[in-house]
Tab-separated table of C-alpha atoms in Angstrom:
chain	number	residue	atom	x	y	z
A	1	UNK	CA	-5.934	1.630	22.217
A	2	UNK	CA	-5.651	-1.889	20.414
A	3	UNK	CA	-3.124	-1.517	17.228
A	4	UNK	CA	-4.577	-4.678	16.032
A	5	UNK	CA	-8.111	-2.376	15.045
A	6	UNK	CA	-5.634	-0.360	12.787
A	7	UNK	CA	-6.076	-0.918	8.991
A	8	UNK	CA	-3.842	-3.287	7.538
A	9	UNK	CA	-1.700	-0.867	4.854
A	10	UNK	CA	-0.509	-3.767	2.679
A	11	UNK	CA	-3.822	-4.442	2.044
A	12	UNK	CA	-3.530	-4.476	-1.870
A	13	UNK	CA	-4.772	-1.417	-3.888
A	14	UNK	CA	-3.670	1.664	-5.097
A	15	UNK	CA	-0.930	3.143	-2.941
A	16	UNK	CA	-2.423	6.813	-3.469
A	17	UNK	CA	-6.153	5.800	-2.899
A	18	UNK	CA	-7.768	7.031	0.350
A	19	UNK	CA	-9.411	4.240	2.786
A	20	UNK	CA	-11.609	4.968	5.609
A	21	UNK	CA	-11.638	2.986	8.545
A	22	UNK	CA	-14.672	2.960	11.016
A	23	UNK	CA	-15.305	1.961	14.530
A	24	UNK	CA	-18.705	2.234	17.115
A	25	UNK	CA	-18.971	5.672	17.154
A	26	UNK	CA	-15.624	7.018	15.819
A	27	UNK	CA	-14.292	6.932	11.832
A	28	UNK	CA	-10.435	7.657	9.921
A	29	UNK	CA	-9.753	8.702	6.510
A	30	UNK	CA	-5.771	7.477	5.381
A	31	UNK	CA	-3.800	7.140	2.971
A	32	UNK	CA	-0.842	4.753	2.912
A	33	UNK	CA	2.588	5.649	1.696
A	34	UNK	CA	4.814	3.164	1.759
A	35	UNK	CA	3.766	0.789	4.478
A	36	UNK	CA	3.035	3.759	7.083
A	37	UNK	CA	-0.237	5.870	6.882
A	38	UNK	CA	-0.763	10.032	6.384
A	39	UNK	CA	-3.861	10.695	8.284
A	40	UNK	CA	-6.184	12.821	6.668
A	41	UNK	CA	-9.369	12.963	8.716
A	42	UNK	CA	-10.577	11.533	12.207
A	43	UNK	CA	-14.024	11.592	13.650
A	44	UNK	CA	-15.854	11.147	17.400
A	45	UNK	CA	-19.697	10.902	17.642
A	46	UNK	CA	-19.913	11.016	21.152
């Protein structure tokens, strides 16, 4: 709900390297390609 708790994709790195992301009680696994991101796993504990 807040796009500001999205993960920064220009964060410097490898452009193929997968980053996880994790909140409270909920996690993402991306990718970024140039400066958008391919999803590749999202998890609730809840």
């Amino acid at each position: 709900m807040d796009p500001r708790s999205w993960p920064d994709v220009r964060d410097p790195g490898s452009v193929e390297e997968i980053r996880e992301a994790f909140g409270r009680r909920c996690w993402i696994q991306f990718m970024p390609h140039a400066g958008a991101i391919e999803v590749r796993d999202i998890g609730w504990a809840g």
